[in-house]
PDB file of C-alpha atoms in Angstrom:
ATOM      1  CA  MET A   1      73.551  14.599 136.010  1.00 95.00           C
ATOM      2  CA  LEU A   2      77.222  15.146 135.227  1.00 94.00           C
ATOM      3  CA  ALA A   3      78.404  15.735 131.670  1.00 95.00           C
ATOM      4  CA  LEU A   4      81.512  16.856 129.836  1.00 94.00           C
ATOM      5  CA  VAL A   5      80.957  20.290 128.293  1.00 94.00           C
ATOM      6  CA  PRO A   6      83.275  21.921 125.714  1.00 93.00           C
ATOM      7  CA  THR A   7      85.296  24.914 126.885  1.00 90.00           C
ATOM      8  CA  ALA A   8      87.049  25.944 123.619  1.00 85.00           C
ATOM      9  CA  ASP A   9      90.294  25.952 125.647  1.00 85.00           C
ATOM     10  CA  PRO A  10      92.967  23.970 123.746  1.00 83.00           C
ATOM     11  CA  ASP A  11      94.720  22.953 126.968  1.00 83.00           C
ATOM     12  CA  GLU A  12      91.534  21.855 128.775  1.00 87.00           C
ATOM     13  CA  PRO A  13      88.988  21.150 126.006  1.00 89.00           C
ATOM     14  CA  VAL A  14      86.183  19.900 128.285  1.00 91.00           C
ATOM     15  CA  ALA A  15      84.950  20.508 131.805  1.00 91.00           C
ATOM     16  CA  LEU A  16      82.791  18.348 134.059  1.00 92.00           C
ATOM     17  CA  GLU A  17      79.524  20.175 134.772  1.00 94.00           C
ATOM     18  CA  THR A  18      76.029  19.492 136.061  1.00 96.00           C
ATOM     19  CA  VAL A  19      73.397  19.562 133.300  1.00 96.00           C
ATOM     20  CA  ALA A  20      69.754  18.569 132.960  1.00 97.00           C
ATOM     21  CA  GLU A  21      68.948  14.896 132.401  1.00 97.00           C
ATOM     22  CA  PRO A  22      67.747  14.022 128.878  1.00 97.00           C
ATOM     23  CA  THR A  23      64.048  14.082 128.057  1.00 96.00           C
ATOM     24  CA  PRO A  24      63.567  11.127 125.686  1.00 97.00           C
ATOM     25  CA  ALA A  25      61.181  11.017 122.727  1.00 97.00           C
ATOM     26  CA  ALA A  26      58.742   8.093 122.566  1.00 98.00           C
ATOM     27  CA  ASP A  27      61.118   6.024 120.416  1.00 97.00           C
ATOM     28  CA  GLU A  28      64.195   6.755 122.534  1.00 98.00           C
ATOM     29  CA  ALA A  29      65.712   4.730 125.353  1.00 98.00           C
ATOM     30  CA  VAL A  30      67.755   6.352 128.104  1.00 98.00           C
ATOM     31  CA  VAL A  31      71.168   4.736 128.455  1.00 98.00           C
ATOM     32  CA  ALA A  32      73.400   4.959 131.534  1.00 97.00           C
ATOM     33  CA  VAL A  33      76.777   5.468 129.886  1.00 97.00           C
ATOM     34  CA  GLU A  34      79.554   3.201 131.143  1.00 96.00           C
ATOM     35  CA  ALA A  35      82.118   4.055 128.444  1.00 95.00           C
ATOM     36  CA  PHE A  36      82.472   6.296 125.427  1.00 94.00           C
ATOM     37  CA  SER A  37      85.087   6.724 122.724  1.00 93.00           C
ATOM     38  CA  VAL A  38      86.392   9.795 120.933  1.00 91.00           C
ATOM     39  CA  ASN A  39      86.099  10.460 117.209  1.00 89.00           C
ATOM     40  CA  ARG A  40      88.343  12.882 115.353  1.00 82.00           C
ATOM     41  CA  GLY A  41      85.308  14.751 114.038  1.00 83.00           C
ATOM     42  CA  GLU A  42      84.340  15.532 117.621  1.00 86.00           C
ATOM     43  CA  LEU A  43      87.901  16.585 118.349  1.00 83.00           C
ATOM     44  CA  MET A  44      87.724  19.139 115.532  1.00 82.00           C
ATOM     45  CA  ARG A  45      84.390  20.550 116.698  1.00 87.00           C
ATOM     46  CA  LEU A  46      85.532  20.895 120.301  1.00 86.00           C
ATOM     47  CA  TYR A  47      87.745  23.881 119.581  1.00 82.00           C
ATOM     48  CA  ARG A  48      84.940  25.833 117.903  1.00 85.00           C
ATOM     49  CA  PRO A  49      81.840  24.486 119.635  1.00 87.00           C
ATOM     50  CA  LYS A  50      78.387  25.762 118.747  1.00 89.00           C
ATOM     51  CA  PRO A  51      76.309  27.054 121.673  1.00 90.00           C
ATOM     52  CA  GLY A  52      74.548  24.223 123.481  1.00 90.00           C
ATOM     53  CA  TRP A  53      76.403  21.440 121.693  1.00 93.00           C
ATOM     54  CA  ARG A  54      77.843  18.589 123.751  1.00 95.00           C
ATOM     55  CA  PRO A  55      80.012  15.829 122.251  1.00 95.00           C
ATOM     56  CA  GLY A  56      79.447  12.098 122.365  1.00 95.00           C
ATOM     57  CA  ARG A  57      78.346   9.681 119.643  1.00 96.00           C
ATOM     58  CA  ASP A  58      80.006   6.327 120.456  1.00 96.00           C
ATOM     59  CA  VAL A  59      78.718   5.017 123.788  1.00 97.00           C
ATOM     60  CA  ALA A  60      78.149   1.735 125.593  1.00 97.00           C
ATOM     61  CA  GLY A  61      76.226   1.112 128.788  1.00 97.00           C
ATOM     62  CA  ARG A  62      72.918  -0.120 130.100  1.00 97.00           C
ATOM     63  CA  VAL A  63      69.311   0.868 129.392  1.00 98.00           C
ATOM     64  CA  VAL A  64      67.804   2.517 132.468  1.00 98.00           C
ATOM     65  CA  ARG A  65      64.563   3.618 130.826  1.00 98.00           C
ATOM     66  CA  ALA A  66      63.064   1.681 127.921  1.00 98.00           C
ATOM     67  CA  ALA A  67      61.414   3.564 125.036  1.00 98.00           C
ATOM     68  CA  ALA A  68      57.839   4.602 125.750  1.00 98.00           C
ATOM     69  CA  ASP A  69      56.609   3.195 122.421  1.00 97.00           C
ATOM     70  CA  GLY A  70      57.724  -0.317 123.410  1.00 95.00           C
ATOM     71  CA  SER A  71      60.454  -0.563 120.774  1.00 95.00           C
ATOM     72  CA  GLY A  72      63.999  -1.660 121.416  1.00 93.00           C
ATOM     73  CA  PRO A  73      65.728  -3.269 124.395  1.00 96.00           C
ATOM     74  CA  GLN A  74      64.184  -3.334 127.839  1.00 96.00           C
ATOM     75  CA  THR A  75      65.467  -1.784 131.051  1.00 97.00           C
ATOM     76  CA  GLY A  76      68.660  -3.424 132.301  1.00 97.00           C
ATOM     77  CA  THR A  77      69.904  -4.519 128.866  1.00 98.00           C
ATOM     78  CA  ARG A  78      73.569  -3.927 128.027  1.00 98.00           C
ATOM     79  CA  VAL A  79      73.821  -1.965 124.775  1.00 98.00           C
ATOM     80  CA  VAL A  80      76.113  -0.171 122.378  1.00 98.00           C
ATOM     81  CA  ALA A  81      74.692   3.013 120.872  1.00 97.00           C
ATOM     82  CA  PHE A  82      75.362   5.520 118.124  1.00 97.00           C
ATOM     83  CA  ALA A  83      73.974   8.727 119.602  1.00 96.00           C
ATOM     84  CA  ALA A  84      73.213  11.956 117.779  1.00 94.00           C
ATOM     85  CA  ASP A  85      75.411  13.827 120.295  1.00 94.00           C
ATOM     86  CA  ALA A  86      75.721  14.483 124.060  1.00 95.00           C
ATOM     87  CA  GLY A  87      76.958  10.999 124.973  1.00 96.00           C
ATOM     88  CA  TRP A  88      79.857  12.150 127.142  1.00 95.00           C
ATOM     89  CA  ALA A  89      77.554  12.162 130.140  1.00 96.00           C
ATOM     90  CA  GLU A  90      76.044   9.922 132.789  1.00 96.00           C
ATOM     91  CA  LEU A  91      72.857   9.526 130.723  1.00 97.00           C
ATOM     92  CA  VAL A  92      72.005   9.878 127.046  1.00 98.00           C
ATOM     93  CA  ALA A  93      68.768   9.401 125.084  1.00 98.00           C
ATOM     94  CA  VAL A  94      69.183   7.347 121.906  1.00 98.00           C
ATOM     95  CA  PRO A  95      66.596   6.259 119.310  1.00 97.00           C
ATOM     96  CA  THR A  96      66.108   2.510 119.613  1.00 97.00           C
ATOM     97  CA  ALA A  97      67.010   2.181 115.907  1.00 97.00           C
ATOM     98  CA  GLY A  98      70.530   3.211 116.942  1.00 96.00           C
ATOM     99  CA  LEU A  99      70.997   0.570 119.663  1.00 97.00           C
ATOM    100  CA  ALA A 100      72.268  -3.000 119.658  1.00 98.00           C
ATOM    101  CA  GLU A 101      72.313  -5.454 122.550  1.00 98.00           C
ATOM    102  CA  LEU A 102      75.636  -6.708 123.891  1.00 98.00           C
ATOM    103  CA  PRO A 103      76.396 -10.331 124.744  1.00 98.00           C
ATOM    104  CA  ASP A 104      78.667 -11.203 127.663  1.00 96.00           C
ATOM    105  CA  ALA A 105      81.457 -11.999 125.188  1.00 97.00           C
ATOM    106  CA  VAL A 106      81.798  -8.320 124.185  1.00 97.00           C
ATOM    107  CA  SER A 107      83.159  -5.942 126.813  1.00 96.00           C
ATOM    108  CA  THR A 108      81.956  -2.406 127.357  1.00 95.00           C
ATOM    109  CA  LEU A 109      85.352  -1.067 126.239  1.00 94.00           C
ATOM    110  CA  GLN A 110      85.235  -3.031 122.994  1.00 96.00           C
ATOM    111  CA  ALA A 111      81.675  -1.938 122.317  1.00 97.00           C
ATOM    112  CA  ALA A 112      82.378   1.758 122.883  1.00 96.00           C
ATOM    113  CA  ALA A 113      85.097   1.632 120.219  1.00 95.00           C
ATOM    114  CA  LEU A 114      82.720   0.292 117.575  1.00 97.00           C
ATOM    115  CA  PRO A 115      80.021   2.717 116.398  1.00 97.00           C
ATOM    116  CA  LEU A 116      81.301   5.396 114.022  1.00 95.00           C
ATOM    117  CA  ALA A 117      84.461   3.649 112.795  1.00 95.00           C
ATOM    118  CA  GLY A 118      82.774   0.259 112.666  1.00 97.00           C
ATOM    119  CA  LEU A 119      79.660   1.498 110.876  1.00 97.00           C
ATOM    120  CA  SER A 120      81.807   3.343 108.327  1.00 96.00           C
ATOM    121  CA  ALA A 121      83.954   0.272 107.670  1.00 97.00           C
ATOM    122  CA  LEU A 122      81.009  -2.110 107.410  1.00 98.00           C
ATOM    123  CA  ARG A 123      79.196   0.154 104.967  1.00 97.00           C
ATOM    124  CA  LEU A 124      82.349   0.703 102.934  1.00 97.00           C
ATOM    125  CA  ALA A 125      82.787  -3.061 102.717  1.00 97.00           C
ATOM    126  CA  ARG A 126      79.194  -3.283 101.524  1.00 97.00           C
ATOM    127  CA  ALA A 127      79.831  -0.581  98.910  1.00 96.00           C
ATOM    128  CA  ALA A 128      82.947  -2.430  97.771  1.00 97.00           C
ATOM    129  CA  GLY A 129      80.814  -5.460  96.917  1.00 96.00           C
ATOM    130  CA  ALA A 130      82.264  -8.863  96.076  1.00 96.00           C
ATOM    131  CA  VAL A 131      86.017  -8.462  96.570  1.00 97.00           C
ATOM    132  CA  ALA A 132      87.159 -12.083  96.728  1.00 97.00           C
ATOM    133  CA  GLY A 133      90.311 -12.365  94.625  1.00 97.00           C
ATOM    134  CA  GLN A 134      90.495  -8.610  94.002  1.00 97.00           C
ATOM    135  CA  ARG A 135      93.505  -6.404  94.684  1.00 98.00           C
ATOM    136  CA  VAL A 136      92.485  -3.471  96.890  1.00 98.00           C
ATOM    137  CA  LEU A 137      94.428  -0.310  97.749  1.00 98.00           C
ATOM    138  CA  LEU A 138      93.485   1.322 101.067  1.00 98.00           C
ATOM    139  CA  THR A 139      94.858   4.750 101.971  1.00 95.00           C
ATOM    140  CA  GLY A 140      94.751   6.307 105.434  1.00 91.00           C
ATOM    141  CA  ALA A 141      94.697   2.792 106.806  1.00 92.00           C
ATOM    142  CA  SER A 142      96.125   3.628 110.249  1.00 88.00           C
ATOM    143  CA  GLY A 143      92.852   4.865 111.742  1.00 87.00           C
ATOM    144  CA  GLY A 144      89.929   3.003 113.251  1.00 89.00           C
ATOM    145  CA  VAL A 145      88.045   2.722 109.956  1.00 94.00           C
ATOM    146  CA  GLY A 146      91.167   1.383 108.239  1.00 93.00           C
ATOM    147  CA  HIS A 147      91.767  -1.303 110.865  1.00 94.00           C
ATOM    148  CA  PHE A 148      88.199  -2.552 110.643  1.00 96.00           C
ATOM    149  CA  LEU A 149      88.254  -2.420 106.828  1.00 96.00           C
ATOM    150  CA  VAL A 150      91.392  -4.521 106.597  1.00 97.00           C
ATOM    151  CA  GLU A 151      89.806  -7.249 108.722  1.00 97.00           C
ATOM    152  CA  LEU A 152      86.476  -7.140 106.894  1.00 97.00           C
ATOM    153  CA  LEU A 153      87.911  -7.126 103.374  1.00 98.00           C
ATOM    154  CA  ALA A 154      90.673  -9.631 104.080  1.00 97.00           C
ATOM    155  CA  GLY A 155      88.035 -11.900 105.592  1.00 96.00           C
ATOM    156  CA  ALA A 156      86.072 -11.550 102.339  1.00 96.00           C
ATOM    157  CA  GLY A 157      89.047 -12.675 100.261  1.00 97.00           C
ATOM    158  CA  ALA A 158      90.603  -9.391  99.103  1.00 98.00           C
ATOM    159  CA  GLU A 159      94.345  -8.860  98.691  1.00 98.00           C
ATOM    160  CA  ILE A 160      94.925  -5.543 100.458  1.00 98.00           C
ATOM    161  CA  THR A 161      97.767  -3.069 100.158  1.00 97.00           C
ATOM    162  CA  ALA A 162      97.482  -0.619 103.064  1.00 97.00           C
ATOM    163  CA  VAL A 163      98.984   2.866 103.028  1.00 96.00           C
ATOM    164  CA  THR A 164     100.142   4.068 106.473  1.00 92.00           C
ATOM    165  CA  ALA A 165     102.222   6.946 107.780  1.00 84.00           C
ATOM    166  CA  THR A 166     104.736   4.758 109.650  1.00 81.00           C
ATOM    167  CA  PRO A 167     106.033   1.162 109.658  1.00 81.00           C
ATOM    168  CA  GLU A 168     104.875   0.753 113.262  1.00 79.00           C
ATOM    169  CA  ARG A 169     101.270   1.365 112.341  1.00 79.00           C
ATOM    170  CA  GLY A 170     101.564  -0.892 109.335  1.00 87.00           C
ATOM    171  CA  ALA A 171     102.770  -3.850 111.394  1.00 89.00           C
ATOM    172  CA  ARG A 172      99.383  -4.278 113.065  1.00 91.00           C
ATOM    173  CA  LEU A 173      97.588  -4.150 109.710  1.00 94.00           C
ATOM    174  CA  LEU A 174      99.736  -7.029 108.470  1.00 95.00           C
ATOM    175  CA  GLU A 175      98.622  -9.004 111.529  1.00 94.00           C
ATOM    176  CA  LEU A 176      94.989  -8.195 110.719  1.00 94.00           C
ATOM    177  CA  GLY A 177      95.256  -9.507 107.165  1.00 95.00           C
ATOM    178  CA  ALA A 178      96.845  -6.899 104.891  1.00 96.00           C
ATOM    179  CA  ALA A 179      99.047  -8.446 102.211  1.00 97.00           C
ATOM    180  CA  ALA A 180     101.393  -5.453 101.966  1.00 97.00           C
ATOM    181  CA  VAL A 181     102.027  -2.089 103.594  1.00 96.00           C
ATOM    182  CA  VAL A 182     103.485   1.028 101.956  1.00 96.00           C
ATOM    183  CA  HIS A 183     103.849   4.579 103.213  1.00 93.00           C
ATOM    184  CA  ASP A 184     102.988   6.423 100.002  1.00 92.00           C
ATOM    185  CA  PRO A 185     100.347   5.347  97.470  1.00 93.00           C
ATOM    186  CA  GLN A 186     102.913   6.021  94.740  1.00 93.00           C
ATOM    187  CA  ASP A 187     104.902   3.060  96.096  1.00 94.00           C
ATOM    188  CA  ALA A 188     102.005   0.597  95.855  1.00 96.00           C
ATOM    189  CA  GLU A 189     102.428  -2.109  93.217  1.00 95.00           C
ATOM    190  CA  GLY A 190      99.353  -1.898  91.007  1.00 89.00           C
ATOM    191  CA  PRO A 191      97.211  -2.359  89.167  1.00 96.00           C
ATOM    192  CA  PHE A 192      94.279  -2.606  91.582  1.00 97.00           C
ATOM    193  CA  GLU A 193      90.640  -3.323  90.869  1.00 97.00           C
ATOM    194  CA  LEU A 194      89.532  -1.123  93.775  1.00 98.00           C
ATOM    195  CA  ALA A 195      90.955   1.811  95.733  1.00 97.00           C
ATOM    196  CA  LEU A 196      89.439   3.043  99.000  1.00 97.00           C
ATOM    197  CA  GLU A 197      90.672   6.606  99.508  1.00 95.00           C
ATOM    198  CA  SER A 198      90.341   8.757 102.637  1.00 93.00           C
ATOM    199  CA  VAL A 199      93.078  11.383 102.384  1.00 92.00           C
ATOM    200  CA  GLY A 200      92.218  13.602  99.416  1.00 89.00           C
ATOM    201  CA  GLY A 201      94.427  15.842  97.287  1.00 91.00           C
ATOM    202  CA  ALA A 202      97.570  14.224  95.917  1.00 90.00           C
ATOM    203  CA  SER A 203      96.737  10.932  97.622  1.00 92.00           C
ATOM    204  CA  THR A 204      93.463  10.580  95.706  1.00 91.00           C
ATOM    205  CA  ARG A 205      95.168  11.308  92.415  1.00 90.00           C
ATOM    206  CA  ALA A 206      97.943   8.798  93.174  1.00 92.00           C
ATOM    207  CA  ALA A 207      95.453   6.107  94.193  1.00 93.00           C
ATOM    208  CA  LEU A 208      93.461   6.673  91.019  1.00 92.00           C
ATOM    209  CA  GLY A 209      96.621   6.233  88.959  1.00 92.00           C
ATOM    210  CA  LYS A 210      97.167   2.799  90.517  1.00 95.00           C
ATOM    211  CA  LEU A 211      93.872   1.426  89.213  1.00 95.00           C
ATOM    212  CA  GLY A 212      93.626  -0.866  86.242  1.00 95.00           C
ATOM    213  CA  ARG A 213      91.164  -0.626  83.374  1.00 93.00           C
ATOM    214  CA  ARG A 214      87.587  -0.064  84.617  1.00 93.00           C
ATOM    215  CA  GLY A 215      88.866   0.146  88.173  1.00 95.00           C
ATOM    216  CA  ARG A 216      86.842   1.811  90.929  1.00 96.00           C
ATOM    217  CA  LEU A 217      87.831   4.407  93.492  1.00 96.00           C
ATOM    218  CA  ILE A 218      85.566   4.913  96.511  1.00 96.00           C
ATOM    219  CA  TRP A 219      86.311   8.281  98.087  1.00 94.00           C
ATOM    220  CA  PHE A 220      85.354   8.268 101.761  1.00 92.00           C
ATOM    221  CA  GLY A 221      87.350  11.072 103.365  1.00 87.00           C
ATOM    222  CA  GLY A 222      89.569  14.107 103.005  1.00 84.00           C
ATOM    223  CA  ALA A 223      91.879  14.007 106.007  1.00 82.00           C
ATOM    224  CA  SER A 224      94.530  16.143 104.310  1.00 80.00           C
ATOM    225  CA  ARG A 225      92.052  18.967 103.594  1.00 82.00           C
ATOM    226  CA  GLU A 226      93.797  19.325 100.232  1.00 86.00           C
ATOM    227  CA  PRO A 227      91.641  19.998  97.153  1.00 86.00           C
ATOM    228  CA  LEU A 228      91.758  17.494  94.317  1.00 85.00           C
ATOM    229  CA  THR A 229      92.576  18.461  90.743  1.00 83.00           C
ATOM    230  CA  LEU A 230      91.996  15.869  88.006  1.00 83.00           C
ATOM    231  CA  ASN A 231      92.614  15.950  84.305  1.00 81.00           C
ATOM    232  CA  PHE A 232      90.322  13.992  81.973  1.00 83.00           C
ATOM    233  CA  PHE A 233      93.376  12.422  80.378  1.00 79.00           C
ATOM    234  CA  ASP A 234      94.653  11.079  83.729  1.00 75.00           C
ATOM    235  CA  PHE A 235      92.271   8.175  83.296  1.00 77.00           C
ATOM    236  CA  PHE A 236      94.060   6.957  80.171  1.00 74.00           C
ATOM    237  CA  ALA A 237      97.222   6.251  82.188  1.00 74.00           C
ATOM    238  CA  GLY A 238      95.701   3.077  83.662  1.00 81.00           C
ATOM    239  CA  PRO A 239      92.133   3.402  84.983  1.00 88.00           C
ATOM    240  CA  GLU A 240      90.598   3.698  81.519  1.00 86.00           C
ATOM    241  CA  SER A 241      86.796   3.915  81.909  1.00 88.00           C
ATOM    242  CA  GLY A 242      87.375   4.004  85.673  1.00 89.00           C
ATOM    243  CA  THR A 243      84.858   5.403  88.145  1.00 92.00           C
ATOM    244  CA  ILE A 244      85.022   7.573  91.258  1.00 93.00           C
ATOM    245  CA  GLN A 245      82.277   7.027  93.825  1.00 94.00           C
ATOM    246  CA  HIS A 246      81.589   9.405  96.713  1.00 94.00           C
ATOM    247  CA  PHE A 247      80.802   7.621  99.989  1.00 94.00           C
ATOM    248  CA  SER A 248      78.791   8.829 102.976  1.00 93.00           C
ATOM    249  CA  ASN A 249      78.451   6.534 105.975  1.00 90.00           C
ATOM    250  CA  ALA A 250      75.070   8.129 106.759  1.00 91.00           C
ATOM    251  CA  ASP A 251      73.623   6.969 103.423  1.00 93.00           C
ATOM    252  CA  SER A 252      72.543   3.476 104.431  1.00 94.00           C
ATOM    253  CA  ASP A 253      69.490   1.338 103.770  1.00 95.00           C
ATOM    254  CA  THR A 254      70.229  -0.534 107.002  1.00 96.00           C
ATOM    255  CA  SER A 255      69.649   1.048 110.408  1.00 96.00           C
ATOM    256  CA  ASP A 256      72.517   1.911 112.726  1.00 97.00           C
ATOM    257  CA  GLY A 257      71.189  -0.600 115.239  1.00 97.00           C
ATOM    258  CA  ALA A 258      71.079  -3.445 112.730  1.00 98.00           C
ATOM    259  CA  ASP A 259      74.613  -2.740 111.539  1.00 98.00           C
ATOM    260  CA  LEU A 260      75.861  -2.375 115.109  1.00 98.00           C
ATOM    261  CA  ALA A 261      74.387  -5.814 115.827  1.00 98.00           C
ATOM    262  CA  THR A 262      76.429  -7.211 112.924  1.00 98.00           C
ATOM    263  CA  LEU A 263      79.606  -5.616 114.265  1.00 98.00           C
ATOM    264  CA  VAL A 264      78.914  -6.945 117.770  1.00 98.00           C
ATOM    265  CA  ARG A 265      78.409 -10.453 116.361  1.00 98.00           C
ATOM    266  CA  LEU A 266      81.746 -10.271 114.525  1.00 98.00           C
ATOM    267  CA  VAL A 267      83.570  -9.085 117.654  1.00 98.00           C
ATOM    268  CA  ALA A 268      81.970 -11.848 119.745  1.00 98.00           C
ATOM    269  CA  ALA A 269      83.077 -14.409 117.141  1.00 97.00           C
ATOM    270  CA  GLY A 270      86.685 -13.121 117.180  1.00 96.00           C
ATOM    271  CA  ARG A 271      86.493 -11.910 113.597  1.00 95.00           C
ATOM    272  CA  LEU A 272      86.760  -8.185 114.372  1.00 96.00           C
ATOM    273  CA  HIS A 273      89.120  -6.594 116.895  1.00 95.00           C
ATOM    274  CA  PRO A 274      88.549  -3.023 118.124  1.00 94.00           C
ATOM    275  CA  GLU A 275      91.902  -1.294 118.563  1.00 90.00           C
ATOM    276  CA  ILE A 276      91.982   0.568 121.892  1.00 90.00           C
ATOM    277  CA  GLY A 277      95.030   2.792 122.282  1.00 85.00           C
ATOM    278  CA  TYR A 278      93.986   4.688 125.415  1.00 84.00           C
ATOM    279  CA  ALA A 279      91.634   3.671 128.216  1.00 88.00           C
ATOM    280  CA  ALA A 280      91.078   5.683 131.384  1.00 87.00           C
ATOM    281  CA  ASP A 281      88.515   7.136 133.768  1.00 89.00           C
ATOM    282  CA  TRP A 282      86.506   9.922 132.129  1.00 86.00           C
ATOM    283  CA  LYS A 283      88.043  12.450 134.552  1.00 85.00           C
ATOM    284  CA  ARG A 284      91.068  12.168 132.270  1.00 86.00           C
ATOM    285  CA  THR A 285      89.109  12.998 129.104  1.00 88.00           C
ATOM    286  CA  ALA A 286      90.832  16.368 128.620  1.00 85.00           C
ATOM    287  CA  GLU A 287      94.221  14.615 128.811  1.00 85.00           C
ATOM    288  CA  ALA A 288      93.058  12.056 126.235  1.00 85.00           C
ATOM    289  CA  LEU A 289      91.840  14.795 123.883  1.00 85.00           C
ATOM    290  CA  VAL A 290      95.173  16.601 123.987  1.00 83.00           C
ATOM    291  CA  SER A 291      96.978  13.305 123.328  1.00 81.00           C
ATOM    292  CA  LEU A 292      94.744  12.621 120.343  1.00 79.00           C
ATOM    293  CA  ARG A 293      95.261  16.114 118.985  1.00 76.00           C
ATOM    294  CA  GLU A 294      99.014  15.621 119.196  1.00 70.00           C
ATOM    295  CA  ARG A 295      98.660  12.135 117.677  1.00 71.00           C
ATOM    296  CA  ARG A 296     100.204  10.357 120.665  1.00 68.00           C
ATOM    297  CA  VAL A 297      97.407   7.765 120.695  1.00 72.00           C
ATOM    298  CA  ARG A 298      97.248   4.882 118.216  1.00 71.00           C
ATOM    299  CA  GLY A 299      93.847   3.286 118.221  1.00 75.00           C
ATOM    300  CA  LYS A 300      90.653   4.415 119.883  1.00 84.00           C
ATOM    301  CA  ALA A 301      90.607   6.461 123.078  1.00 86.00           C
ATOM    302  CA  VAL A 302      87.930   4.977 125.345  1.00 89.00           C
ATOM    303  CA  LEU A 303      86.887   6.647 128.599  1.00 87.00           C
ATOM    304  CA  THR A 304      84.994   4.844 131.364  1.00 90.00           C
ATOM    305  CA  LEU A 305      82.776   6.584 133.889  1.00 81.00           C
ATOM    306  CA  GLY A 306      84.449   4.855 136.809  1.00 66.00           C
ATOM    307  CA  ASP A 307      84.095   6.535 140.203  1.00 53.00           C
ATOM    308  CA  VAL A 308      83.199  10.065 139.064  1.00 46.00           C
ATOM    309  CA  LEU A 309      80.428  10.516 141.619  1.00 39.00           C
TER     310      LEU A 309
END
């Protein structure tokens, strides 16, 4: 089969090569990939790839070989999948616990944009708990996780202040339900009961300072790569008896497949809107990766297999 293989070349990060078809385990279905989307974590790994590694976690397509143990969807079923890796290919093997069926109302492009960002947002919303009537500060809100979070939390009754790099990116978040947009957490009008923080360094400290008494900060990323320094006495400035909670999207009591099914249901009902900023045939994947690296794409980059053969 054909697959995209990392080259470690910044100008042409992947090349189309012939590789062996996947050999599925008993609980894995083989999916014919019709579209995949790019995550920034994959983008970072591409330039220093480990031997044998191939990218590809967020995929959508059709089951061409059902799992041998009888679990999961049958052959011919349209699915969205959260693969371990190697999904930028014609075929990928995925555990059936990481698959969800797609109704006609959800397109392949929409589905491919869901897995990692959608799972992270859904699980963050779950960690946030009952937010109806609460004021919530969300940093790093311009990305895929931020867009989904704004819709999920606004739909649950939260009053959200989103922190974005530019006014243009903030405009869409206002449409999705944010109550206010600022471009620096220092400019947010607190106090907040909850802060969802994904930048790290000075941003985390600023977000913490915007919390009220017994406020919570859920720390789910470190995009700035800046270390965080906190003083015990910082908490007395506002978030007295406040808490900081580390979040990992992999730490879930619900399977990827079950949570993907929830996301699919919300998209089908018009309550969740995947943001696709780039869509093209997968022969243009290298071009898409360079655009993402240079931050010329707003929203998910989704590649379709098209007429590669």
